[in-house]
PDB file of C-alpha atoms in Angstrom:
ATOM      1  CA  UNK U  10     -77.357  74.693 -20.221  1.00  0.00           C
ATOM      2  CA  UNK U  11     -76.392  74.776 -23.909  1.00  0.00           C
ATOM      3  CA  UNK U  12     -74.733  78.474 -23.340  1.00  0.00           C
ATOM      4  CA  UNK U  13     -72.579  76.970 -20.644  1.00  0.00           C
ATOM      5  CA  UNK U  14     -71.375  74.353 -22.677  1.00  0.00           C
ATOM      6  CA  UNK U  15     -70.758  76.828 -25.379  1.00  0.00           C
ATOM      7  CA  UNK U  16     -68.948  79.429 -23.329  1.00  0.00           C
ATOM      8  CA  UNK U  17     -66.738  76.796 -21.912  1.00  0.00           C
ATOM      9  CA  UNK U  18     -65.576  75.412 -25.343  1.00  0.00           C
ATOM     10  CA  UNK U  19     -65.269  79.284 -26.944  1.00  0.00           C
ATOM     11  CA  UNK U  20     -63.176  79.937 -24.337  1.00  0.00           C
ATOM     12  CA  UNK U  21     -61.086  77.365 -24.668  1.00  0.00           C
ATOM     13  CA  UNK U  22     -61.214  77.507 -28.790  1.00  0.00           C
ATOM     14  CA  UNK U  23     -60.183  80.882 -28.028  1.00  0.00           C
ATOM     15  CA  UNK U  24     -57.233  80.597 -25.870  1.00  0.00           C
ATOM     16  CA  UNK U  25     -55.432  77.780 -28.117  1.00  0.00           C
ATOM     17  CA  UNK U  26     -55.611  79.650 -31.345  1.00  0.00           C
ATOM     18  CA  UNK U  27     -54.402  82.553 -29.638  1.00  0.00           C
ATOM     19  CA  UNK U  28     -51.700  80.400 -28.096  1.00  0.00           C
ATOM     20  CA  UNK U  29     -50.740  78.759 -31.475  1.00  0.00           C
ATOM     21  CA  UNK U  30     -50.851  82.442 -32.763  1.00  0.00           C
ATOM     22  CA  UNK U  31     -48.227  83.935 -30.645  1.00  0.00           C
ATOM     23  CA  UNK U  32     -46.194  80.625 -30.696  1.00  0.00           C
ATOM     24  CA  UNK U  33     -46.258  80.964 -34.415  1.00  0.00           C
ATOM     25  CA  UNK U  34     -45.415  84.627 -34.691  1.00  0.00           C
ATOM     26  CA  UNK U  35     -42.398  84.342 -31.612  1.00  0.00           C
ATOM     27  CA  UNK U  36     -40.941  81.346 -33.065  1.00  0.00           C
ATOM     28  CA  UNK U  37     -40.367  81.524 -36.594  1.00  0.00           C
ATOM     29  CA  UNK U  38     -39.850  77.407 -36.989  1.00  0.00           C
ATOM     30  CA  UNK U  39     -43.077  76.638 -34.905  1.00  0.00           C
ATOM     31  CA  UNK U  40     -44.879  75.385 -38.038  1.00  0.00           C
ATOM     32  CA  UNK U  41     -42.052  72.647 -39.375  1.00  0.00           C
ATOM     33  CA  UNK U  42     -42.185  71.292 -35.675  1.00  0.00           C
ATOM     34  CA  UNK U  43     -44.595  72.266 -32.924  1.00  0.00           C
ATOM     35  CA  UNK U  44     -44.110  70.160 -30.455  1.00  0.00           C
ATOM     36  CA  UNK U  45     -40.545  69.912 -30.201  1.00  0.00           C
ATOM     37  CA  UNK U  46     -40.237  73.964 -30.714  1.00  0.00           C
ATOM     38  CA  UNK U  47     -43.160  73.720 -28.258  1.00  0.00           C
ATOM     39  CA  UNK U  48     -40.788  71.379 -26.103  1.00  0.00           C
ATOM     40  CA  UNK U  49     -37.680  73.543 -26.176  1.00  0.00           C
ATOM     41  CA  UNK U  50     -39.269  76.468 -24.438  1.00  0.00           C
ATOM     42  CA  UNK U  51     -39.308  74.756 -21.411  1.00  0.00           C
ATOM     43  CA  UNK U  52     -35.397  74.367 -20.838  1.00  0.00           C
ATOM     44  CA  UNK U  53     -34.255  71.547 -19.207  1.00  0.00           C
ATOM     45  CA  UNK U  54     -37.818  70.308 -18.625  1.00  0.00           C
ATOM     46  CA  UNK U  55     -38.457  69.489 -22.346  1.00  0.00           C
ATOM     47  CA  UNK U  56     -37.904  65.532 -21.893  1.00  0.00           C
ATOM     48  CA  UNK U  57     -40.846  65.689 -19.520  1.00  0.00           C
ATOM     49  CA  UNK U  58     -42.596  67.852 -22.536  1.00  0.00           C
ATOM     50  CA  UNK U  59     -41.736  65.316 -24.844  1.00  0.00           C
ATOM     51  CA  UNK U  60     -43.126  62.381 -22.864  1.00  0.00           C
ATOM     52  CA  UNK U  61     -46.340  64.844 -22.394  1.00  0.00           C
ATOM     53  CA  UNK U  62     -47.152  65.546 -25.887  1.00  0.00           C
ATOM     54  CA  UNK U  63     -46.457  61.962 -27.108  1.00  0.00           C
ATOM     55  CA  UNK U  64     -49.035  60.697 -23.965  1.00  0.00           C
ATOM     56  CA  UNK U  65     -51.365  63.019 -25.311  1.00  0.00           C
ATOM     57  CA  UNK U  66     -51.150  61.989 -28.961  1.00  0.00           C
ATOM     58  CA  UNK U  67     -51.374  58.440 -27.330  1.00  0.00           C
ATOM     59  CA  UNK U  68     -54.358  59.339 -26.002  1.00  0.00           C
ATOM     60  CA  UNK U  69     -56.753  60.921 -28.763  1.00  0.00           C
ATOM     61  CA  UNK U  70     -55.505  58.320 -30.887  1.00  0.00           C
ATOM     62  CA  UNK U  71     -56.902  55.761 -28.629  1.00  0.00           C
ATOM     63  CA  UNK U  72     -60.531  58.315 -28.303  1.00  0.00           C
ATOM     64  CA  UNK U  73     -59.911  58.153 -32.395  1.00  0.00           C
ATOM     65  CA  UNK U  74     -59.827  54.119 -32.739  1.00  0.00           C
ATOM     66  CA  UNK U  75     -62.887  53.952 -29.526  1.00  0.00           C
ATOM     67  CA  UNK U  76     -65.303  55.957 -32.069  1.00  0.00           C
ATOM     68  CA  UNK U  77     -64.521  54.224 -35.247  1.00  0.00           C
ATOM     69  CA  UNK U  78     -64.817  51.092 -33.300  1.00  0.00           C
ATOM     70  CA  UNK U  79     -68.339  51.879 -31.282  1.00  0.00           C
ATOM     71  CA  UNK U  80     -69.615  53.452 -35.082  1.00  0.00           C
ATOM     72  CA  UNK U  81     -68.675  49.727 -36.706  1.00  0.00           C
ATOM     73  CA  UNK U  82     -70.494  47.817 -34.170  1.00  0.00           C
ATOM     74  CA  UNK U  83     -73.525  50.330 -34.089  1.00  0.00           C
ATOM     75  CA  UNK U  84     -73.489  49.741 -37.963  1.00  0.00           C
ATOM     76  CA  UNK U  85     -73.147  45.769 -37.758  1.00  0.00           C
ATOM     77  CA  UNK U  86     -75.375  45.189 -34.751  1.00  0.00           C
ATOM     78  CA  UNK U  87     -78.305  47.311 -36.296  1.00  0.00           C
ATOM     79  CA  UNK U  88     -78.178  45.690 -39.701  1.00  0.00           C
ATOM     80  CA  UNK U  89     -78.301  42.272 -38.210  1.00  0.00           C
ATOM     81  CA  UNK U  90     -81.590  39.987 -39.014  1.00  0.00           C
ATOM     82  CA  UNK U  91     -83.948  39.654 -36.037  1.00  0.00           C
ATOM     83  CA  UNK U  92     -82.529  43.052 -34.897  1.00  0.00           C
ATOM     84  CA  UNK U  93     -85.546  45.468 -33.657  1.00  0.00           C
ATOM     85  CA  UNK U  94     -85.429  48.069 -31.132  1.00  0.00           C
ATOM     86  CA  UNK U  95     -82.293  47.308 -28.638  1.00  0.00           C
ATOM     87  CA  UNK U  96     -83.147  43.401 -28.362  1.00  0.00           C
ATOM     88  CA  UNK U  97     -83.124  40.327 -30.764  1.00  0.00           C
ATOM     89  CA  UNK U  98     -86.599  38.841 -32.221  1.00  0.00           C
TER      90      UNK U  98
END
């Protein structure tokens, strides 16, 4: 099972550095702005892009706060008194 789950996330490791490689050798600005160079390769579809990437940021921002939020409580709740083993005492 573990080789699966490595394979899978190599793969995709793989394909978005090699992405962000030829975006960054093709378009010579790519690094001062990649998402709206990123955006402008798509023509007249780039506000729909735009709307993408920000959803996106949206997104693993929100996965970002959920983790430091879950790894406060975890912290809190286990250094309560009376706290032992998943139940109060």
């Amino acid at each position: 099972m573990f080789w699966y789950t490595f394979a899978g996330i190599a793969v995709a490791l793989f394909a978005m550095m090699l992405l962000g490689a030829l975006l960054a050798v093709q378009i010579p600005t790519f690094s001062d702005n990649s998402g709206g160079s990123l955006a402008m390769l798509f023509g007249s579809f780039s506000p729909i892009l735009y709307v993408l990437i920000v959803y996106a940021l949206l997104c693993i921002n929100v996965f970002n706060f959920y983790g430091a939020f879950m790894a406060v409580v975890t912290t809190i709740q286990l250094n309560r008194p009376g706290f032992a083993g998943g139940h109060l005492v």
